[in-house]
Amino acid sequence: MPEGSGTPQRRVRDRIPRGLWVRMLIYGLVGHLFAGFLVFLFSLGAKG
């Protein structure tokens, strides 16, 4: 049996797909922007 026969499949399984990374980055950025907007709204409400 060749030594590296299972390596490519295992390597693909170990890596997270690029689309998932992009989605996680976008969701993280949007979530932080939304949280910042809520903090901004609450700070405006506390002043008024």
XYZ file of C-alpha atoms in Angstrom:
48
model
C 0.000 0.000 0.000
C 1.461 3.409 -0.917
C 2.438 5.633 1.943
C 0.561 8.794 0.902
C -2.643 7.182 -0.372
C -4.945 8.670 2.284
C -3.277 12.023 2.673
C -5.157 14.141 0.091
C -8.574 13.108 1.414
C -7.517 13.705 4.987
C -6.029 17.068 4.047
C -9.307 18.135 2.407
C -11.266 16.999 5.456
C -8.984 18.883 7.856
C -9.259 22.212 6.001
C -12.263 24.495 6.400
C -13.706 25.486 2.998
C -12.978 29.020 1.794
C -16.690 29.841 1.440
C -17.270 29.003 5.087
C -14.401 31.286 6.173
C -15.839 34.144 4.082
C -19.318 33.593 5.518
C -17.980 33.501 9.082
C -16.024 36.716 8.490
C -19.059 38.504 7.026
C -21.376 37.299 9.816
C -18.825 38.391 12.415
C -18.443 41.851 10.911
C -22.193 42.344 10.488
C -22.812 41.108 14.026
C -20.287 43.547 15.459
C -21.715 46.425 13.420
C -25.231 45.574 14.617
C -24.064 45.363 18.240
C -22.299 48.713 17.893
C -25.447 50.240 16.411
C -27.495 48.943 19.348
C -24.997 50.408 21.824
C -25.212 53.707 19.938
C -29.020 53.667 20.113
C -29.004 52.878 23.831
C -26.516 55.676 24.495
C -28.734 58.108 22.589
C -31.762 56.898 24.545
C -29.949 57.357 27.863
C -29.153 61.005 27.033
C -32.672 61.886 25.922
